[in-house]
mmCIF file of C-alpha atoms in Angstrom:
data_model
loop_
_atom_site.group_PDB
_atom_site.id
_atom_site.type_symbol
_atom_site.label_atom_id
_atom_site.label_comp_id
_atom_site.label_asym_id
_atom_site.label_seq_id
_atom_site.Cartn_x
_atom_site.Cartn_y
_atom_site.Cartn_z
ATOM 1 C CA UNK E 1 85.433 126.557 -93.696
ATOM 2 C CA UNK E 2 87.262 125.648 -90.416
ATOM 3 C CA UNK E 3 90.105 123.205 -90.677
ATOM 4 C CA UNK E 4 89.693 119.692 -90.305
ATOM 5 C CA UNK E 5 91.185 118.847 -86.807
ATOM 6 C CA UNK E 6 94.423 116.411 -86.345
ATOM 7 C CA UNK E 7 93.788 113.038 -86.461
ATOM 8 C CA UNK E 8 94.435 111.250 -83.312
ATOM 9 C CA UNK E 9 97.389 108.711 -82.833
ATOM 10 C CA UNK E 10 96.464 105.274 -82.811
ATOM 11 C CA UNK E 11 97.977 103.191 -80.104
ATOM 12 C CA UNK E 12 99.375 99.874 -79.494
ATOM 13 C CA UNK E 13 96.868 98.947 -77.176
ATOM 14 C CA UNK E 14 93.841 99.968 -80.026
ATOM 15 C CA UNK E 15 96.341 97.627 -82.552
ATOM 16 C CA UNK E 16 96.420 94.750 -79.861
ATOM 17 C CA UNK E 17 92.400 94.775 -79.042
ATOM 18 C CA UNK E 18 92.068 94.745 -83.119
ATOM 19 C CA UNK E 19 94.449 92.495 -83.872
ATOM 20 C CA UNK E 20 92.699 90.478 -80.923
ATOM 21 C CA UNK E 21 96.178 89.516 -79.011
ATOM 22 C CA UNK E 22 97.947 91.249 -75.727
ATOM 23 C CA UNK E 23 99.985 94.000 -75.934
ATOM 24 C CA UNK E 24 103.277 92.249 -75.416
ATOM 25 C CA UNK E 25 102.522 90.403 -78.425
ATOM 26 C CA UNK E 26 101.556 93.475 -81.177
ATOM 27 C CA UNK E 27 105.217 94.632 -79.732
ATOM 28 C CA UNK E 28 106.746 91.926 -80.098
ATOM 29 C CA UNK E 29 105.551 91.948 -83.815
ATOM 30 C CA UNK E 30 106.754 95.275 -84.337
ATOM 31 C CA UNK E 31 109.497 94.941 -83.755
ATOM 32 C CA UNK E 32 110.022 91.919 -85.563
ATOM 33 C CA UNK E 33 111.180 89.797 -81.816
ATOM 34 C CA UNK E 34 110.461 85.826 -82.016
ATOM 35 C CA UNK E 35 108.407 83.508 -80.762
ATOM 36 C CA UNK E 36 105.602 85.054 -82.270
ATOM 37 C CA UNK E 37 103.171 82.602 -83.870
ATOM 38 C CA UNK E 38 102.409 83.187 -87.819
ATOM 39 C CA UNK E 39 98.834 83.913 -87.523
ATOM 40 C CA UNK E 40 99.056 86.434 -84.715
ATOM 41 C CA UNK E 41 101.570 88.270 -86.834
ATOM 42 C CA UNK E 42 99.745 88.494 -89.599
ATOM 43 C CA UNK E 43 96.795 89.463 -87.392
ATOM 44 C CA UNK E 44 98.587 92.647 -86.086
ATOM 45 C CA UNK E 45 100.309 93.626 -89.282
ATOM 46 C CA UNK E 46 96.365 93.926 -90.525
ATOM 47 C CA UNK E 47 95.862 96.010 -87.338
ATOM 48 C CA UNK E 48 98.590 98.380 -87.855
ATOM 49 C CA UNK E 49 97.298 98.672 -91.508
ATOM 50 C CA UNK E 50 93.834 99.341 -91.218
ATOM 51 C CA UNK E 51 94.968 102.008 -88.070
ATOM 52 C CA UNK E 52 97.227 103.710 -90.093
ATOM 53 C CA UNK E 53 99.525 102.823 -86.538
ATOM 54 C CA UNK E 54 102.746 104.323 -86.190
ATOM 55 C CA UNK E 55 104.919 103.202 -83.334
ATOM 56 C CA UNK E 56 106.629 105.917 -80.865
ATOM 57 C CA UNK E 57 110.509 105.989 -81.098
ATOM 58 C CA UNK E 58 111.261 105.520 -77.246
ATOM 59 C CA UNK E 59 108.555 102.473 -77.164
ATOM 60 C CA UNK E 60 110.420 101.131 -80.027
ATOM 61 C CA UNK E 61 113.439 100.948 -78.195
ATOM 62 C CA UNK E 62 112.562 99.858 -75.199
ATOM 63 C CA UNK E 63 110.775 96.622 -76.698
ATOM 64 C CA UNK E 64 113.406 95.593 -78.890
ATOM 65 C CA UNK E 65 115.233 95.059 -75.701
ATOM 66 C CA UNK E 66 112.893 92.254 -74.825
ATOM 67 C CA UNK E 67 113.991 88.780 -75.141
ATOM 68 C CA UNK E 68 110.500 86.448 -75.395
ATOM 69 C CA UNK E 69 110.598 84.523 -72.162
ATOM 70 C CA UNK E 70 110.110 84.971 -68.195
ATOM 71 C CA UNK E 71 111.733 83.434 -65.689
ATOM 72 C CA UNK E 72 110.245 80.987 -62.840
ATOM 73 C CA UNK E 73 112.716 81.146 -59.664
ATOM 74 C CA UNK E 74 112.213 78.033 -56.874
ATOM 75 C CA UNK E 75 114.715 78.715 -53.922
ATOM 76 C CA UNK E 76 115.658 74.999 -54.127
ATOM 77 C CA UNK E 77 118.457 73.077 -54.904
ATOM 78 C CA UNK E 78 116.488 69.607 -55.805
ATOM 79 C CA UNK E 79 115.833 69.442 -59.664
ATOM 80 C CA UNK E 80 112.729 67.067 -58.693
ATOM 81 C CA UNK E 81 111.124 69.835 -56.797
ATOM 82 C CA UNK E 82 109.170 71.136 -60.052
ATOM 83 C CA UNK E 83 107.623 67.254 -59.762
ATOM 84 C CA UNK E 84 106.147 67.898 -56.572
ATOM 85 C CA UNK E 85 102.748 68.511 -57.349
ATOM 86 C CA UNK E 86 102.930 71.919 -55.950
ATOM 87 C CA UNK E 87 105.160 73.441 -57.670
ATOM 88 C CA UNK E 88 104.195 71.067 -61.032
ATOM 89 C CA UNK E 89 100.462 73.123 -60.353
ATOM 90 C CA UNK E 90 102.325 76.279 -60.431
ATOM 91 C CA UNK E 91 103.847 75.744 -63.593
ATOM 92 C CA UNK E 92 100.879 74.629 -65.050
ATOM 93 C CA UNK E 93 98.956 77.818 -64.617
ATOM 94 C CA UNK E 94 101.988 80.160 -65.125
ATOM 95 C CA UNK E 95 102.962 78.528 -69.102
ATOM 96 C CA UNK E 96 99.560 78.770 -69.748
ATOM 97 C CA UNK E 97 99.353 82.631 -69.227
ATOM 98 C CA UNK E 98 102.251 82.929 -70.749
ATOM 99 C CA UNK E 99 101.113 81.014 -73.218
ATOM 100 C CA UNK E 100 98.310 83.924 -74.349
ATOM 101 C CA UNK E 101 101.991 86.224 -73.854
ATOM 102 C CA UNK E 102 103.540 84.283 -76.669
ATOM 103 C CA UNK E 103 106.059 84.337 -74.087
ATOM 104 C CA UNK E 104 108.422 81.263 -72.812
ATOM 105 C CA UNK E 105 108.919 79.748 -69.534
ATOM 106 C CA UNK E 106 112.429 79.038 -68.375
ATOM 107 C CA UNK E 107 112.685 77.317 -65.018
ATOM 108 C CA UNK E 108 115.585 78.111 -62.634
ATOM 109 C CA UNK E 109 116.863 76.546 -58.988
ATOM 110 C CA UNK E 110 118.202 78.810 -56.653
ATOM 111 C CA UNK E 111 119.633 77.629 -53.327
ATOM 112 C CA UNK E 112 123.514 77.000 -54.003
ATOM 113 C CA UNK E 113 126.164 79.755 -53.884
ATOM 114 C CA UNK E 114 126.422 78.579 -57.626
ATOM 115 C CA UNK E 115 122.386 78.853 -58.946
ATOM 116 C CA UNK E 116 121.857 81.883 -56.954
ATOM 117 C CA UNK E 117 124.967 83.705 -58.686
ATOM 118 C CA UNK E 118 122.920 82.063 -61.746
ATOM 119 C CA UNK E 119 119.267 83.659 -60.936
ATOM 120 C CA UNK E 120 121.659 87.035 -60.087
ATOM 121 C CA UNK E 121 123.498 87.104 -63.787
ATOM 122 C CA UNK E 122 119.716 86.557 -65.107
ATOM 123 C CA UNK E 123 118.954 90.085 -63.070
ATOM 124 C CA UNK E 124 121.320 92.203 -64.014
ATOM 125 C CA UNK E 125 121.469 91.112 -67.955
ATOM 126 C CA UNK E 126 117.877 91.362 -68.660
ATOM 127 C CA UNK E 127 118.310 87.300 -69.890
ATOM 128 C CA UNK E 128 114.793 87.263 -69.382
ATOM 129 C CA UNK E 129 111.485 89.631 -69.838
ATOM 130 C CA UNK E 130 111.009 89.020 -66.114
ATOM 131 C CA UNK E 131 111.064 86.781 -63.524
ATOM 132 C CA UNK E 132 109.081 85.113 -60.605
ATOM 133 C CA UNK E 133 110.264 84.332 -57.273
ATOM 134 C CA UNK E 134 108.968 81.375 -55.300
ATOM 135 C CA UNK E 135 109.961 79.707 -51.764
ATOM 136 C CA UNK E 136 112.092 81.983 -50.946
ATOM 137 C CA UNK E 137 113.479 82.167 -46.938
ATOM 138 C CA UNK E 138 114.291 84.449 -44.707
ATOM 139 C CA UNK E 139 117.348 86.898 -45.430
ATOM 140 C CA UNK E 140 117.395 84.952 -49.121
ATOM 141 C CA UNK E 141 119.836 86.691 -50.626
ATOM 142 C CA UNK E 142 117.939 86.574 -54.250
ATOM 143 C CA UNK E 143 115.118 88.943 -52.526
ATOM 144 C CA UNK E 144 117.540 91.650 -52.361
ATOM 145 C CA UNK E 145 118.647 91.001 -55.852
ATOM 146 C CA UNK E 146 114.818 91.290 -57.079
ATOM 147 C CA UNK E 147 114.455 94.537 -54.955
ATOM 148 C CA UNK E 148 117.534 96.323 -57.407
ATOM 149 C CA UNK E 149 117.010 94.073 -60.577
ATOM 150 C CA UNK E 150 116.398 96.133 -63.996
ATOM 151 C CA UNK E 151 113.914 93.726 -64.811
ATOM 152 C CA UNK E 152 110.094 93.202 -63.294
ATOM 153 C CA UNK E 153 109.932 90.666 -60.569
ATOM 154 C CA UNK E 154 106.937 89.471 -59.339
ATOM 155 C CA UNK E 155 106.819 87.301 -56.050
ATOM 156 C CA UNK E 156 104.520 84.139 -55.160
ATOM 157 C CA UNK E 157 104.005 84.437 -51.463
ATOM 158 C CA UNK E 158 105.485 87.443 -49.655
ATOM 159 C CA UNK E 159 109.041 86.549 -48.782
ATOM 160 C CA UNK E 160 110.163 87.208 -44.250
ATOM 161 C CA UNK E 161 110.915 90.752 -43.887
ATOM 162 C CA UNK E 162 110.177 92.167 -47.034
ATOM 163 C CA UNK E 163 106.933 94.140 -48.650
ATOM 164 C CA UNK E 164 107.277 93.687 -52.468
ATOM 165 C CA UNK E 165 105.350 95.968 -54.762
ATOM 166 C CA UNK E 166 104.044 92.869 -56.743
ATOM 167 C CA UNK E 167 103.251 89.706 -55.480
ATOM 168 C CA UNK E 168 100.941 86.996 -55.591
ATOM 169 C CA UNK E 169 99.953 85.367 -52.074
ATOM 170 C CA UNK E 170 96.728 83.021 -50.610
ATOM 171 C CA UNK E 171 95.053 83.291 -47.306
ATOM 172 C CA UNK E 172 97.604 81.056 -45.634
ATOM 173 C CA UNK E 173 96.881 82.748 -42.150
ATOM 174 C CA UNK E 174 92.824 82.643 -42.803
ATOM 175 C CA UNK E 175 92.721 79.114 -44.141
ATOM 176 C CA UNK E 176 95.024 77.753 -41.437
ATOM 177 C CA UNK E 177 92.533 79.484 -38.664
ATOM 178 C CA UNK E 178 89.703 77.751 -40.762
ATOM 179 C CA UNK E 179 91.071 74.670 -40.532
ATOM 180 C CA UNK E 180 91.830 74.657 -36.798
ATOM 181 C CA UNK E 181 87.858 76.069 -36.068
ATOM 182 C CA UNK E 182 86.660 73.250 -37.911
ATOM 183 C CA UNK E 183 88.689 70.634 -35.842
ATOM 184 C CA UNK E 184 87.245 72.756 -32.333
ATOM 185 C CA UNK E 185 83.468 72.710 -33.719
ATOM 186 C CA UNK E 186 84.271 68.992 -34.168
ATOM 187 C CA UNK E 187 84.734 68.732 -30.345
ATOM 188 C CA UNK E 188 88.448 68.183 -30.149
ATOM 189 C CA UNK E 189 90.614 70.216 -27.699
ATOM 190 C CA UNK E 190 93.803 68.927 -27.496
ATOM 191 C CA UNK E 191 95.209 70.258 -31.197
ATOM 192 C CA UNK E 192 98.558 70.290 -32.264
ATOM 193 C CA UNK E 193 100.526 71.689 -35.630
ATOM 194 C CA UNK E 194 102.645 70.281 -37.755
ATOM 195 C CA UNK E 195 104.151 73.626 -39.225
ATOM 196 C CA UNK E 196 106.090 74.392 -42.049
ATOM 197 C CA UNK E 197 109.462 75.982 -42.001
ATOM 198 C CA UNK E 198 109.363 79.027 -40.247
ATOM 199 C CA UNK E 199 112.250 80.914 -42.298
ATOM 200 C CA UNK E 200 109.341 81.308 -44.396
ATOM 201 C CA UNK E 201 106.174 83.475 -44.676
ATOM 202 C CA UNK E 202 103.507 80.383 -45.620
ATOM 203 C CA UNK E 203 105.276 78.204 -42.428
ATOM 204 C CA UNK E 204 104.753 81.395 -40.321
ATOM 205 C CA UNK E 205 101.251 82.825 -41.298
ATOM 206 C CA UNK E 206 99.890 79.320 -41.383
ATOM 207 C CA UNK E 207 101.487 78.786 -38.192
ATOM 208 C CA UNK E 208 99.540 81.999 -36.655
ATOM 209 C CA UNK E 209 96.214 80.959 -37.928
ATOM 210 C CA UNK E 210 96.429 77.462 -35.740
ATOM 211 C CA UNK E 211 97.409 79.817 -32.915
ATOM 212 C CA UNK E 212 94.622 82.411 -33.564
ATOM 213 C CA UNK E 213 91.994 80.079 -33.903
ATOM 214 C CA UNK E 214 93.141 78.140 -30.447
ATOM 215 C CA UNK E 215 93.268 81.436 -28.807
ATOM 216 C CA UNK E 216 90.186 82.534 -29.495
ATOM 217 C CA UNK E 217 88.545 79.404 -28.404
ATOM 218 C CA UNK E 218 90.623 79.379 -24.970
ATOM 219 C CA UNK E 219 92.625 76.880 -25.892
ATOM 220 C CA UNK E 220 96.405 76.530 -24.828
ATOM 221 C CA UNK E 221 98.259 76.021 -28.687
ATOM 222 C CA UNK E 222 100.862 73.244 -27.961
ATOM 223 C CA UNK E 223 104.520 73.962 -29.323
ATOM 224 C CA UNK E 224 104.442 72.913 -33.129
ATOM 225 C CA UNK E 225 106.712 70.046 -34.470
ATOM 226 C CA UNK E 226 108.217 72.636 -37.676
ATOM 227 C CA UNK E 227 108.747 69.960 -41.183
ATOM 228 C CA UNK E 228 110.093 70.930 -44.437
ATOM 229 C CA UNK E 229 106.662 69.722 -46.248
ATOM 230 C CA UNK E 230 107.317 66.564 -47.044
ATOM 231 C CA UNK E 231 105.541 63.654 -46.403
ATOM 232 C CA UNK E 232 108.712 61.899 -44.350
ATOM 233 C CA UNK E 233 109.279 65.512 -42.349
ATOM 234 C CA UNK E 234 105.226 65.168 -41.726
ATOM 235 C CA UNK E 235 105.372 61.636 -40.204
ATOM 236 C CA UNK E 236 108.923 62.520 -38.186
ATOM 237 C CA UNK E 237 106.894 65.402 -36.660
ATOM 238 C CA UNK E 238 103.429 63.377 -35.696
ATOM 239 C CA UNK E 239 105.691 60.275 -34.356
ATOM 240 C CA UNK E 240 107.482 63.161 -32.140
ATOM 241 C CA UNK E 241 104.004 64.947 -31.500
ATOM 242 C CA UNK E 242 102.468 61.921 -30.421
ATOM 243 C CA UNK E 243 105.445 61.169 -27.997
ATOM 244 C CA UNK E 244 105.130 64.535 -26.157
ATOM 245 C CA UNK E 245 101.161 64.497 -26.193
ATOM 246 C CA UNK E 246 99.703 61.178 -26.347
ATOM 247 C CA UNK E 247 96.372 62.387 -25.516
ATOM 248 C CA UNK E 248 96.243 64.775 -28.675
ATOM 249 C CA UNK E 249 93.106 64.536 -30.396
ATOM 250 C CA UNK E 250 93.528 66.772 -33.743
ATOM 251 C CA UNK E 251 96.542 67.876 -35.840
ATOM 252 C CA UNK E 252 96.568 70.928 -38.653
ATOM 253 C CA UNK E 253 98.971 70.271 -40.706
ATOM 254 C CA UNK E 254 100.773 72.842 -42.831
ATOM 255 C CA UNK E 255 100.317 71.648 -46.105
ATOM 256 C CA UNK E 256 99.099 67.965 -47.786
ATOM 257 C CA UNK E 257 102.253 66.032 -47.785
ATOM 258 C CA UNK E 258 102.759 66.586 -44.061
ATOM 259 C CA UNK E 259 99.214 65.526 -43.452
ATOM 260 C CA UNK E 260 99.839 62.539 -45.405
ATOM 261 C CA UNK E 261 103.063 61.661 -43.245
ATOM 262 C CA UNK E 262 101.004 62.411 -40.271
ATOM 263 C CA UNK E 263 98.542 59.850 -41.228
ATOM 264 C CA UNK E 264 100.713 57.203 -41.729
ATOM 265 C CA UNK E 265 102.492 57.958 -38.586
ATOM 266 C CA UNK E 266 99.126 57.660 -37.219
ATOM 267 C CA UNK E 267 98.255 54.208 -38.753
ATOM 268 C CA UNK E 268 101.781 52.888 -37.777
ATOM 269 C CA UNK E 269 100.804 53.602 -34.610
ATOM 270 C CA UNK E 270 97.584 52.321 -34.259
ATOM 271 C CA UNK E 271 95.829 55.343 -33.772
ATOM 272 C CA UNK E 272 92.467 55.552 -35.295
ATOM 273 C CA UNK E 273 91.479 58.607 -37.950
ATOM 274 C CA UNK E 274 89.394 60.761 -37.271
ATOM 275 C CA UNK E 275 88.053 58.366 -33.922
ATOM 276 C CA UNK E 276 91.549 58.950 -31.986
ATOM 277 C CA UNK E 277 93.207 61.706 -34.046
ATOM 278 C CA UNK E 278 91.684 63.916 -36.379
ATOM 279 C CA UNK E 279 93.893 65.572 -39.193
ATOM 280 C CA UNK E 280 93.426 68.633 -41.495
ATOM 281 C CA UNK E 281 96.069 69.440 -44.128
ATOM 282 C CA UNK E 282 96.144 72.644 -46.216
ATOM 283 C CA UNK E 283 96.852 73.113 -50.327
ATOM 284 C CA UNK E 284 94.010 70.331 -51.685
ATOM 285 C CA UNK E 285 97.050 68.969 -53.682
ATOM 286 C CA UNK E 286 96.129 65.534 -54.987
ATOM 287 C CA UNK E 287 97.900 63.349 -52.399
ATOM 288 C CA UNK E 288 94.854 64.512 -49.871
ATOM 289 C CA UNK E 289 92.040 62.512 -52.120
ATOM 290 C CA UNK E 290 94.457 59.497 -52.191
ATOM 291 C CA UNK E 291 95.041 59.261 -48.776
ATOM 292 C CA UNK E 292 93.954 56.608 -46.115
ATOM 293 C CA UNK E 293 91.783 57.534 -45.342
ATOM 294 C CA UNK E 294 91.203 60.752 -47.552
ATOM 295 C CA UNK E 295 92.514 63.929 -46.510
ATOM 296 C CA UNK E 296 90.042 66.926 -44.912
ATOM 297 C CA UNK E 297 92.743 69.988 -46.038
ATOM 298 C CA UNK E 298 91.702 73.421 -46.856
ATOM 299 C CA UNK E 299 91.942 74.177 -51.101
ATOM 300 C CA UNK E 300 93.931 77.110 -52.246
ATOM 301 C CA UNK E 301 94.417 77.448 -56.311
ATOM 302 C CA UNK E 302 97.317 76.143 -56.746
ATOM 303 C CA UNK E 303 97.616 76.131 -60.577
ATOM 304 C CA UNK E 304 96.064 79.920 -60.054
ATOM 305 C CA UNK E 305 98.445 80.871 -58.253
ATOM 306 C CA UNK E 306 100.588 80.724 -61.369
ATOM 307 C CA UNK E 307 98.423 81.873 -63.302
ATOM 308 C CA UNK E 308 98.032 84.954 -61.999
ATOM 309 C CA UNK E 309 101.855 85.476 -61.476
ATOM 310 C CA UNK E 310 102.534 85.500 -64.795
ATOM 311 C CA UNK E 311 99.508 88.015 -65.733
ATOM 312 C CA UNK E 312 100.800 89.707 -63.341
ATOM 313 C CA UNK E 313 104.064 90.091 -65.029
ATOM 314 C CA UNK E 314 103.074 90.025 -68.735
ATOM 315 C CA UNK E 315 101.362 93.541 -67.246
ATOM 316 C CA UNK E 316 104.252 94.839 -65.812
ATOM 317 C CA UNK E 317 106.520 93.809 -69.078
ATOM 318 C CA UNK E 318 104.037 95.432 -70.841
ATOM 319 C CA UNK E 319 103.775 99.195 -68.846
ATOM 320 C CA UNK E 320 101.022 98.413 -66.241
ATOM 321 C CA UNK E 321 100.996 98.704 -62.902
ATOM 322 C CA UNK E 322 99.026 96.130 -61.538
ATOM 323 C CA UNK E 323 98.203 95.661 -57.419
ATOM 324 C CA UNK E 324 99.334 92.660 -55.372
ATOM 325 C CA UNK E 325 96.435 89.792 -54.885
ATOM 326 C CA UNK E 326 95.639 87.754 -52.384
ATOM 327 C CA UNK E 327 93.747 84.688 -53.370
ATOM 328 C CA UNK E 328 90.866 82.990 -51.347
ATOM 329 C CA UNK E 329 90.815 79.885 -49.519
ATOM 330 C CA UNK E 330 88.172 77.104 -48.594
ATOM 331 C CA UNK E 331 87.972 74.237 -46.472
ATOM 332 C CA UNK E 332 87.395 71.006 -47.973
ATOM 333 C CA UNK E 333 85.776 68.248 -45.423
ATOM 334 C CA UNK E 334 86.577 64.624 -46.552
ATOM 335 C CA UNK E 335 87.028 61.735 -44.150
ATOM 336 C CA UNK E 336 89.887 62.029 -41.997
ATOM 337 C CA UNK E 337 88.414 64.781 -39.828
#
């Protein structure tokens, strides 16, 4: 009678898919790390039992290097940035992936000489599973640090210059051309931009859909009045547009707090929405339904934006190799245009 054959090693993915948690968690168990809820221990420990698993030496040790939370990086030095609904969306989605991790979210600012050196420590120490990088501008120094960190690094929105291997990005350069074609098929002509800063890639490929979608329509695209997306840096630029163009009759605006600016601007000046001016801001954030009057903008998902981030990383953490992603955008028509 022929031998039986070798019985096949189970793995820790088989364990996970049993045990019916992610992969980063049945490690995690393992190797006895925290933050690892009771009943999703106790689920894998019946996993490994009934699969007879044994873990590999070299996996061990890599995962008891692992420390139980990831990292969100905003290039800001203004603590009440992660209460702009923005980046409050973002960290919606990304604790909720990380949630299903069983991994924590720490929140870090990074513009000073002092928070960057911060965000560079984190790097280099492995103080966190991994990180993601937000807002980041041109010749940031904290891209370069991502580029040679020991740790995975995933980036939302592609920073100037660079081509990361993982990132998370929208249509900024679609939805911005979307927005402009809407205001031409509404009849208007004379279009101008509020842009966003153009030390970074949204300001810039946001900035180059306005212009494609004038170009193609033979129109001239005026010079853009650049704000820092706020709603004060949105009503500075439409006061100064309006100065150098009174006869403008439609404004893109780079994102919803511009647009908001821009209509109050607008109002102050007695300029009638959409009749005189129309205006089209971009993210769907929820300023643009409370607006006056309500805000035509073009909808990217913000809170999946996050969300997908941190899957992103959780898969690198755990030994994938996922692909960058580039999420969709849609118009959104409500009165002001």
């Amino acid at each position: 009678m022929a031998e039986d054959a070798p019985r096949r090693r189970s793995t820790l993915d088989e364990v996970a898919e049993l045990a019916g948690v992610s992969r980063s968690v049945a490690s995690r168990v393992l190797n006895n790390a925290p933050h690892v809820s009771r009943a999703k221990r106790e689920a894998v420990e019946r996993a490994v039992h009934r699969l007879g698993y044994v873990p590999h030496p070299t996996a061990r040790a890599l995962a008891t290097r692992r420390t139980g939370a990831a990292a969100l990086v905003v290039s800001g030095e203004d603590p009440s940035i992660f209460a702009d609904p923005f980046f409050a969306q973002v960290i919606v989605g990304a604790a909720a992936a990380l949630e299903e991790a069983d991994l924590h979210l720490m929140l870090c600012l990074a513009a000073s000489d002092r928070g960057r050196r911060r965000v560079e420590r984190l790097l280099r120490s492995r103080g966190a599973d991994g990180v993601m990088l937000m807002a980041l501008r041109e010749d940031d120094p904290l891209a370069r640090a991502a580029e040679e960190a020991e740790i995975p690094v995933v980036f939302g929105g592609r920073p100037v210059g660079l081509d990361p291997r993982w990132y998370v990005d929208v249509d900024n350069r679609g939805g911005a051309r979307a927005a402009t074609e809407y205001l031409i098929s509404r009849g208007r002509t004379r279009i101008a931009t509020i842009c966003g800063r153009l030390d970074t890639e949204v300001g810039r490929a946001r900035y180059r859909g306005y212009q494609d979608a004038m170009l193609a329509a033979g129109l001239a695209p005026c010079r853009p009045e650049a704000g820092d997306f706020t709603e004060s840096s949105g009503a500075a630029a439409m006061a100064a547009l309006a100065a150098r163009h009174p006869d403008l009759d439609g404004v893109f605006a780079a994102n919803d707090n511009m647009g908001a600016g821009a209509l109050r601007a607008l109002r102050g000046a007695g300029r009638r929405v959409p009749a005189d001016v129309a205006v089209i801001g971009f993210d769907d954030l929820p300023v643009a339904r409370v607006a006056d009057p309500p805000l035509t903008t073009v909808h990217q998902p913000v809170e999946g934006l996050g969300r997908e981030m941190a899957r992103m990383l959780v898969a690198l953490v755990d030994g994938q190799e996922p692909t960058p992603l580039i999420l969709p955008t849609r118009l959104v028509v409500r009165a002001s245009a």
